[in-house]
């Protein structure tokens, strides 16, 4: 990764600096980005590194860490996530996968990907990364980290589009964060309304 990349996902200088320079931190932040505010999720890698007594994350070290001790590390106040125990397991599974398939080098997941479609497939193969999370991270790589294999926007789906505010990939500061948050709330409201409509139809039928 380019060491001069500016990331504003954690809204916290040291945590954002780590995301910008550490491929593994970026992956772990994306993994944590569910069921908690985005800034909380993407501050997680920095918090974990600090508690490990390091200024970066190491896939080999995390994969080999005692599971109970690692869960306790994430559970310390303030907790790294709303569900620190299950997230500790997921992070260790992710790191073990990277050790097995990429010699612990997170950047190798995308550094030589020939196409956007292949990169999406590699991301979806990572533990904890479903279709949506993989597409958002692919869009993040393209928009913020300059990782743009042919067809990357198409592979990222709606998250790959330019000039939208849909996900972590579109955040460059507090203003865009507010726009992304508003979009997510709109999506939740629409989903809730659709569910209510289906329930009403079922009741009538």
PDB file of C-alpha atoms in Angstrom:
ATOM      1  CA  UNK A   1       0.000   0.000   0.000  1.00  0.00           C
ATOM      2  CA  UNK A   2       1.016   3.591  -0.566  1.00  0.00           C
ATOM      3  CA  UNK A   3       2.187   4.858   2.825  1.00  0.00           C
ATOM      4  CA  UNK A   4       0.813   8.361   2.151  1.00  0.00           C
ATOM      5  CA  UNK A   5      -2.828   7.302   1.853  1.00  0.00           C
ATOM      6  CA  UNK A   6      -5.171   9.354   4.005  1.00  0.00           C
ATOM      7  CA  UNK A   7      -8.046   7.427   5.540  1.00  0.00           C
ATOM      8  CA  UNK A   8     -10.822   8.945   7.641  1.00  0.00           C
ATOM      9  CA  UNK A   9     -12.842   5.896   8.680  1.00  0.00           C
ATOM     10  CA  UNK A  10     -12.055   5.845  12.394  1.00  0.00           C
ATOM     11  CA  UNK A  11     -12.216   9.654  12.684  1.00  0.00           C
ATOM     12  CA  UNK A  12      -9.209   9.287  14.972  1.00  0.00           C
ATOM     13  CA  UNK A  13      -5.732  10.225  13.631  1.00  0.00           C
ATOM     14  CA  UNK A  14      -3.648   7.299  14.931  1.00  0.00           C
ATOM     15  CA  UNK A  15      -6.287   4.700  14.122  1.00  0.00           C
ATOM     16  CA  UNK A  16      -6.784   6.128  10.628  1.00  0.00           C
ATOM     17  CA  UNK A  17      -3.030   6.277  10.038  1.00  0.00           C
ATOM     18  CA  UNK A  18      -2.783   2.571  10.856  1.00  0.00           C
ATOM     19  CA  UNK A  19      -5.587   1.765   8.396  1.00  0.00           C
ATOM     20  CA  UNK A  20      -3.741   3.719   5.711  1.00  0.00           C
ATOM     21  CA  UNK A  21      -0.422   1.924   6.142  1.00  0.00           C
ATOM     22  CA  UNK A  22      -1.474  -1.585   7.200  1.00  0.00           C
ATOM     23  CA  UNK A  23      -3.366  -3.902   4.815  1.00  0.00           C
ATOM     24  CA  UNK A  24      -4.203  -6.276   7.677  1.00  0.00           C
ATOM     25  CA  UNK A  25      -5.590  -3.436   9.807  1.00  0.00           C
ATOM     26  CA  UNK A  26      -7.847  -2.387   6.927  1.00  0.00           C
ATOM     27  CA  UNK A  27      -9.137  -5.960   6.544  1.00  0.00           C
ATOM     28  CA  UNK A  28      -9.740  -6.342  10.280  1.00  0.00           C
ATOM     29  CA  UNK A  29     -11.543  -2.996  10.406  1.00  0.00           C
ATOM     30  CA  UNK A  30     -13.825  -4.138   7.590  1.00  0.00           C
ATOM     31  CA  UNK A  31     -14.448  -7.422   9.397  1.00  0.00           C
ATOM     32  CA  UNK A  32     -15.472  -5.526  12.554  1.00  0.00           C
ATOM     33  CA  UNK A  33     -17.792  -3.200  10.613  1.00  0.00           C
ATOM     34  CA  UNK A  34     -21.140  -4.718  11.528  1.00  0.00           C
ATOM     35  CA  UNK A  35     -23.639  -4.019  14.299  1.00  0.00           C
ATOM     36  CA  UNK A  36     -21.558  -1.134  15.649  1.00  0.00           C
ATOM     37  CA  UNK A  37     -20.917   2.450  14.474  1.00  0.00           C
ATOM     38  CA  UNK A  38     -18.361   2.580  11.669  1.00  0.00           C
ATOM     39  CA  UNK A  39     -15.862   4.682  13.644  1.00  0.00           C
ATOM     40  CA  UNK A  40     -15.937   2.131  16.473  1.00  0.00           C
ATOM     41  CA  UNK A  41     -15.278  -0.732  14.062  1.00  0.00           C
ATOM     42  CA  UNK A  42     -12.403   0.930  12.216  1.00  0.00           C
ATOM     43  CA  UNK A  43     -10.762   2.107  15.458  1.00  0.00           C
ATOM     44  CA  UNK A  44     -10.590  -1.554  16.485  1.00  0.00           C
ATOM     45  CA  UNK A  45      -7.340  -2.485  14.722  1.00  0.00           C
ATOM     46  CA  UNK A  46      -5.460   0.353  16.456  1.00  0.00           C
ATOM     47  CA  UNK A  47      -6.904  -0.628  19.846  1.00  0.00           C
ATOM     48  CA  UNK A  48      -5.913  -4.266  19.283  1.00  0.00           C
ATOM     49  CA  UNK A  49      -2.385  -3.289  18.199  1.00  0.00           C
ATOM     50  CA  UNK A  50      -1.965  -1.098  21.284  1.00  0.00           C
ATOM     51  CA  UNK A  51      -3.107  -3.882  23.584  1.00  0.00           C
ATOM     52  CA  UNK A  52      -0.678  -6.254  21.879  1.00  0.00           C
ATOM     53  CA  UNK A  53       2.093  -3.744  22.549  1.00  0.00           C
ATOM     54  CA  UNK A  54       2.681  -3.039  18.849  1.00  0.00           C
ATOM     55  CA  UNK A  55       2.115  -0.297  16.286  1.00  0.00           C
ATOM     56  CA  UNK A  56       0.762  -2.771  13.706  1.00  0.00           C
ATOM     57  CA  UNK A  57      -1.048  -6.092  13.447  1.00  0.00           C
ATOM     58  CA  UNK A  58       0.724  -9.349  12.599  1.00  0.00           C
ATOM     59  CA  UNK A  59      -1.332 -12.196  11.118  1.00  0.00           C
ATOM     60  CA  UNK A  60       1.099 -14.883  12.323  1.00  0.00           C
ATOM     61  CA  UNK A  61       1.086 -13.555  15.901  1.00  0.00           C
ATOM     62  CA  UNK A  62      -2.704 -13.158  16.058  1.00  0.00           C
ATOM     63  CA  UNK A  63      -3.384 -16.583  14.530  1.00  0.00           C
ATOM     64  CA  UNK A  64      -1.084 -18.215  17.104  1.00  0.00           C
ATOM     65  CA  UNK A  65      -2.442 -16.236  20.077  1.00  0.00           C
ATOM     66  CA  UNK A  66      -4.248 -18.142  22.820  1.00  0.00           C
ATOM     67  CA  UNK A  67      -7.955 -17.822  21.884  1.00  0.00           C
ATOM     68  CA  UNK A  68      -9.183 -17.125  25.427  1.00  0.00           C
ATOM     69  CA  UNK A  69      -6.476 -14.527  25.996  1.00  0.00           C
ATOM     70  CA  UNK A  70      -7.240 -12.860  22.659  1.00  0.00           C
ATOM     71  CA  UNK A  71     -10.956 -12.725  23.469  1.00  0.00           C
ATOM     72  CA  UNK A  72     -10.109 -11.184  26.846  1.00  0.00           C
ATOM     73  CA  UNK A  73      -7.910  -8.626  25.083  1.00  0.00           C
ATOM     74  CA  UNK A  74     -10.821  -7.489  22.889  1.00  0.00           C
ATOM     75  CA  UNK A  75     -13.225  -7.520  25.843  1.00  0.00           C
ATOM     76  CA  UNK A  76     -11.204  -5.089  27.974  1.00  0.00           C
ATOM     77  CA  UNK A  77     -12.975  -1.779  28.540  1.00  0.00           C
ATOM     78  CA  UNK A  78     -13.578  -0.081  26.219  1.00  0.00           C
ATOM     79  CA  UNK A  79     -14.435  -3.218  24.268  1.00  0.00           C
ATOM     80  CA  UNK A  80     -13.296  -3.441  20.648  1.00  0.00           C
ATOM     81  CA  UNK A  81     -16.794  -4.469  19.532  1.00  0.00           C
ATOM     82  CA  UNK A  82     -20.285  -5.040  20.885  1.00  0.00           C
ATOM     83  CA  UNK A  83     -19.557  -8.784  20.574  1.00  0.00           C
ATOM     84  CA  UNK A  84     -15.834  -8.947  21.425  1.00  0.00           C
ATOM     85  CA  UNK A  85     -15.712 -12.708  21.999  1.00  0.00           C
ATOM     86  CA  UNK A  86     -17.196 -13.742  18.659  1.00  0.00           C
ATOM     87  CA  UNK A  87     -15.209 -11.046  16.845  1.00  0.00           C
ATOM     88  CA  UNK A  88     -11.986 -12.252  18.452  1.00  0.00           C
ATOM     89  CA  UNK A  89     -12.702 -15.705  16.995  1.00  0.00           C
ATOM     90  CA  UNK A  90     -13.425 -14.229  13.552  1.00  0.00           C
ATOM     91  CA  UNK A  91     -10.245 -12.146  13.549  1.00  0.00           C
ATOM     92  CA  UNK A  92      -8.170 -15.194  14.466  1.00  0.00           C
ATOM     93  CA  UNK A  93      -9.876 -17.232  11.734  1.00  0.00           C
ATOM     94  CA  UNK A  94      -9.122 -14.476   9.215  1.00  0.00           C
ATOM     95  CA  UNK A  95      -5.470 -14.309  10.269  1.00  0.00           C
ATOM     96  CA  UNK A  96      -5.123 -18.110  10.177  1.00  0.00           C
ATOM     97  CA  UNK A  97      -6.511 -18.092   6.629  1.00  0.00           C
ATOM     98  CA  UNK A  98      -4.047 -15.380   5.595  1.00  0.00           C
ATOM     99  CA  UNK A  99      -1.178 -17.354   7.113  1.00  0.00           C
ATOM    100  CA  UNK A 100      -2.238 -20.537   5.300  1.00  0.00           C
ATOM    101  CA  UNK A 101      -2.968 -19.015   1.885  1.00  0.00           C
ATOM    102  CA  UNK A 102      -0.893 -15.803   1.732  1.00  0.00           C
ATOM    103  CA  UNK A 103       1.973 -16.413   4.190  1.00  0.00           C
ATOM    104  CA  UNK A 104       0.347 -13.877   6.501  1.00  0.00           C
ATOM    105  CA  UNK A 105       0.583 -11.046   3.976  1.00  0.00           C
ATOM    106  CA  UNK A 106      -2.847  -9.401   3.723  1.00  0.00           C
ATOM    107  CA  UNK A 107      -1.807  -7.217   0.796  1.00  0.00           C
ATOM    108  CA  UNK A 108      -1.145 -10.348  -1.266  1.00  0.00           C
ATOM    109  CA  UNK A 109      -4.923 -10.862  -1.420  1.00  0.00           C
ATOM    110  CA  UNK A 110      -5.160  -7.985  -3.898  1.00  0.00           C
ATOM    111  CA  UNK A 111      -1.660  -6.984  -5.035  1.00  0.00           C
ATOM    112  CA  UNK A 112      -1.612  -9.317  -8.063  1.00  0.00           C
ATOM    113  CA  UNK A 113      -5.337  -9.772  -8.706  1.00  0.00           C
ATOM    114  CA  UNK A 114      -5.705  -9.675 -12.524  1.00  0.00           C
ATOM    115  CA  UNK A 115      -9.346  -8.559 -12.596  1.00  0.00           C
ATOM    116  CA  UNK A 116     -11.994  -7.081 -10.342  1.00  0.00           C
ATOM    117  CA  UNK A 117     -13.963 -10.315 -10.546  1.00  0.00           C
ATOM    118  CA  UNK A 118     -10.987 -12.379  -9.359  1.00  0.00           C
ATOM    119  CA  UNK A 119     -10.337  -9.922  -6.526  1.00  0.00           C
ATOM    120  CA  UNK A 120     -13.960 -10.148  -5.423  1.00  0.00           C
ATOM    121  CA  UNK A 121     -13.694 -13.947  -5.409  1.00  0.00           C
ATOM    122  CA  UNK A 122     -10.569 -13.766  -3.246  1.00  0.00           C
ATOM    123  CA  UNK A 123     -12.242 -11.399  -0.787  1.00  0.00           C
ATOM    124  CA  UNK A 124     -15.377 -13.559  -0.575  1.00  0.00           C
ATOM    125  CA  UNK A 125     -13.153 -16.535   0.292  1.00  0.00           C
ATOM    126  CA  UNK A 126     -11.911 -14.753   3.424  1.00  0.00           C
ATOM    127  CA  UNK A 127     -13.531 -15.895   6.692  1.00  0.00           C
ATOM    128  CA  UNK A 128     -16.211 -13.418   7.740  1.00  0.00           C
ATOM    129  CA  UNK A 129     -16.517 -11.796   4.306  1.00  0.00           C
ATOM    130  CA  UNK A 130     -19.831 -12.346   2.556  1.00  0.00           C
ATOM    131  CA  UNK A 131     -20.817 -10.840  -0.794  1.00  0.00           C
ATOM    132  CA  UNK A 132     -21.735  -7.396   0.524  1.00  0.00           C
ATOM    133  CA  UNK A 133     -18.694  -6.991   2.793  1.00  0.00           C
ATOM    134  CA  UNK A 134     -16.411  -8.180  -0.017  1.00  0.00           C
ATOM    135  CA  UNK A 135     -17.928  -5.682  -2.459  1.00  0.00           C
ATOM    136  CA  UNK A 136     -17.615  -2.801   0.002  1.00  0.00           C
ATOM    137  CA  UNK A 137     -13.973  -3.656   0.700  1.00  0.00           C
ATOM    138  CA  UNK A 138     -13.292  -3.961  -3.026  1.00  0.00           C
ATOM    139  CA  UNK A 139     -14.795  -0.490  -3.491  1.00  0.00           C
ATOM    140  CA  UNK A 140     -12.680   0.782  -0.577  1.00  0.00           C
ATOM    141  CA  UNK A 141      -9.530  -0.609  -2.207  1.00  0.00           C
ATOM    142  CA  UNK A 142     -10.392   1.045  -5.507  1.00  0.00           C
ATOM    143  CA  UNK A 143     -11.579   4.410  -4.224  1.00  0.00           C
ATOM    144  CA  UNK A 144      -9.195   4.993  -1.309  1.00  0.00           C
ATOM    145  CA  UNK A 145      -6.169   2.752  -1.849  1.00  0.00           C
ATOM    146  CA  UNK A 146      -5.730   2.957  -5.623  1.00  0.00           C
ATOM    147  CA  UNK A 147      -6.126  -0.819  -6.115  1.00  0.00           C
ATOM    148  CA  UNK A 148      -7.945  -0.882  -9.450  1.00  0.00           C
ATOM    149  CA  UNK A 149      -7.700  -4.071 -11.482  1.00  0.00           C
ATOM    150  CA  UNK A 150      -9.786  -4.068 -14.683  1.00  0.00           C
ATOM    151  CA  UNK A 151     -13.505  -4.277 -13.923  1.00  0.00           C
ATOM    152  CA  UNK A 152     -13.165  -3.373 -10.246  1.00  0.00           C
ATOM    153  CA  UNK A 153     -16.109  -0.951 -10.232  1.00  0.00           C
ATOM    154  CA  UNK A 154     -18.406  -3.502 -11.865  1.00  0.00           C
ATOM    155  CA  UNK A 155     -17.299  -6.230  -9.445  1.00  0.00           C
ATOM    156  CA  UNK A 156     -18.008  -3.916  -6.499  1.00  0.00           C
ATOM    157  CA  UNK A 157     -21.600  -3.457  -7.702  1.00  0.00           C
ATOM    158  CA  UNK A 158     -23.400  -0.343  -6.466  1.00  0.00           C
ATOM    159  CA  UNK A 159     -20.583   0.335  -4.002  1.00  0.00           C
ATOM    160  CA  UNK A 160     -18.134   0.841  -6.856  1.00  0.00           C
ATOM    161  CA  UNK A 161     -20.020   3.754  -8.417  1.00  0.00           C
ATOM    162  CA  UNK A 162     -18.445   7.203  -8.322  1.00  0.00           C
ATOM    163  CA  UNK A 163     -20.016  10.104  -6.423  1.00  0.00           C
ATOM    164  CA  UNK A 164     -22.217   8.018  -4.132  1.00  0.00           C
ATOM    165  CA  UNK A 165     -22.398   7.799  -0.340  1.00  0.00           C
ATOM    166  CA  UNK A 166     -23.245   4.182   0.357  1.00  0.00           C
ATOM    167  CA  UNK A 167     -20.482   2.625   2.393  1.00  0.00           C
ATOM    168  CA  UNK A 168     -17.117   2.915   4.122  1.00  0.00           C
ATOM    169  CA  UNK A 169     -15.578   3.235   0.653  1.00  0.00           C
ATOM    170  CA  UNK A 170     -17.114   6.702   0.253  1.00  0.00           C
ATOM    171  CA  UNK A 171     -15.957   8.286   3.509  1.00  0.00           C
ATOM    172  CA  UNK A 172     -13.361  11.050   3.336  1.00  0.00           C
ATOM    173  CA  UNK A 173     -14.343  12.997   6.453  1.00  0.00           C
ATOM    174  CA  UNK A 174     -17.199  13.883   8.842  1.00  0.00           C
ATOM    175  CA  UNK A 175     -19.493  15.240   6.097  1.00  0.00           C
ATOM    176  CA  UNK A 176     -19.345  12.124   3.928  1.00  0.00           C
ATOM    177  CA  UNK A 177     -19.647   9.944   7.038  1.00  0.00           C
ATOM    178  CA  UNK A 178     -22.928  11.714   7.869  1.00  0.00           C
ATOM    179  CA  UNK A 179     -24.162  11.160   4.294  1.00  0.00           C
ATOM    180  CA  UNK A 180     -23.300   7.452   4.380  1.00  0.00           C
ATOM    181  CA  UNK A 181     -25.006   7.108   7.757  1.00  0.00           C
ATOM    182  CA  UNK A 182     -28.139   8.824   6.389  1.00  0.00           C
ATOM    183  CA  UNK A 183     -28.124   6.443   3.394  1.00  0.00           C
ATOM    184  CA  UNK A 184     -27.900   3.407   5.685  1.00  0.00           C
ATOM    185  CA  UNK A 185     -30.808   4.692   7.760  1.00  0.00           C
ATOM    186  CA  UNK A 186     -32.868   5.159   4.595  1.00  0.00           C
ATOM    187  CA  UNK A 187     -32.075   1.586   3.529  1.00  0.00           C
ATOM    188  CA  UNK A 188     -33.078   0.242   6.944  1.00  0.00           C
ATOM    189  CA  UNK A 189     -36.336   2.205   6.885  1.00  0.00           C
ATOM    190  CA  UNK A 190     -37.127   0.957   3.373  1.00  0.00           C
ATOM    191  CA  UNK A 191     -36.427  -2.652   4.376  1.00  0.00           C
ATOM    192  CA  UNK A 192     -38.607  -2.275   7.459  1.00  0.00           C
ATOM    193  CA  UNK A 193     -41.456  -0.810   5.385  1.00  0.00           C
ATOM    194  CA  UNK A 194     -41.175  -3.612   2.830  1.00  0.00           C
ATOM    195  CA  UNK A 195     -41.292  -6.216   5.602  1.00  0.00           C
ATOM    196  CA  UNK A 196     -44.384  -4.576   7.110  1.00  0.00           C
ATOM    197  CA  UNK A 197     -46.079  -4.637   3.699  1.00  0.00           C
ATOM    198  CA  UNK A 198     -45.292  -8.338   3.244  1.00  0.00           C
ATOM    199  CA  UNK A 199     -46.590  -9.116   6.728  1.00  0.00           C
ATOM    200  CA  UNK A 200     -49.824  -7.235   6.049  1.00  0.00           C
ATOM    201  CA  UNK A 201     -50.318  -9.114   2.773  1.00  0.00           C
ATOM    202  CA  UNK A 202     -49.717 -12.441   4.468  1.00  0.00           C
ATOM    203  CA  UNK A 203     -52.228 -11.568   7.183  1.00  0.00           C
ATOM    204  CA  UNK A 204     -54.850 -10.688   4.559  1.00  0.00           C
ATOM    205  CA  UNK A 205     -54.221 -13.838   2.585  1.00  0.00           C
TER     206      UNK A 205
END
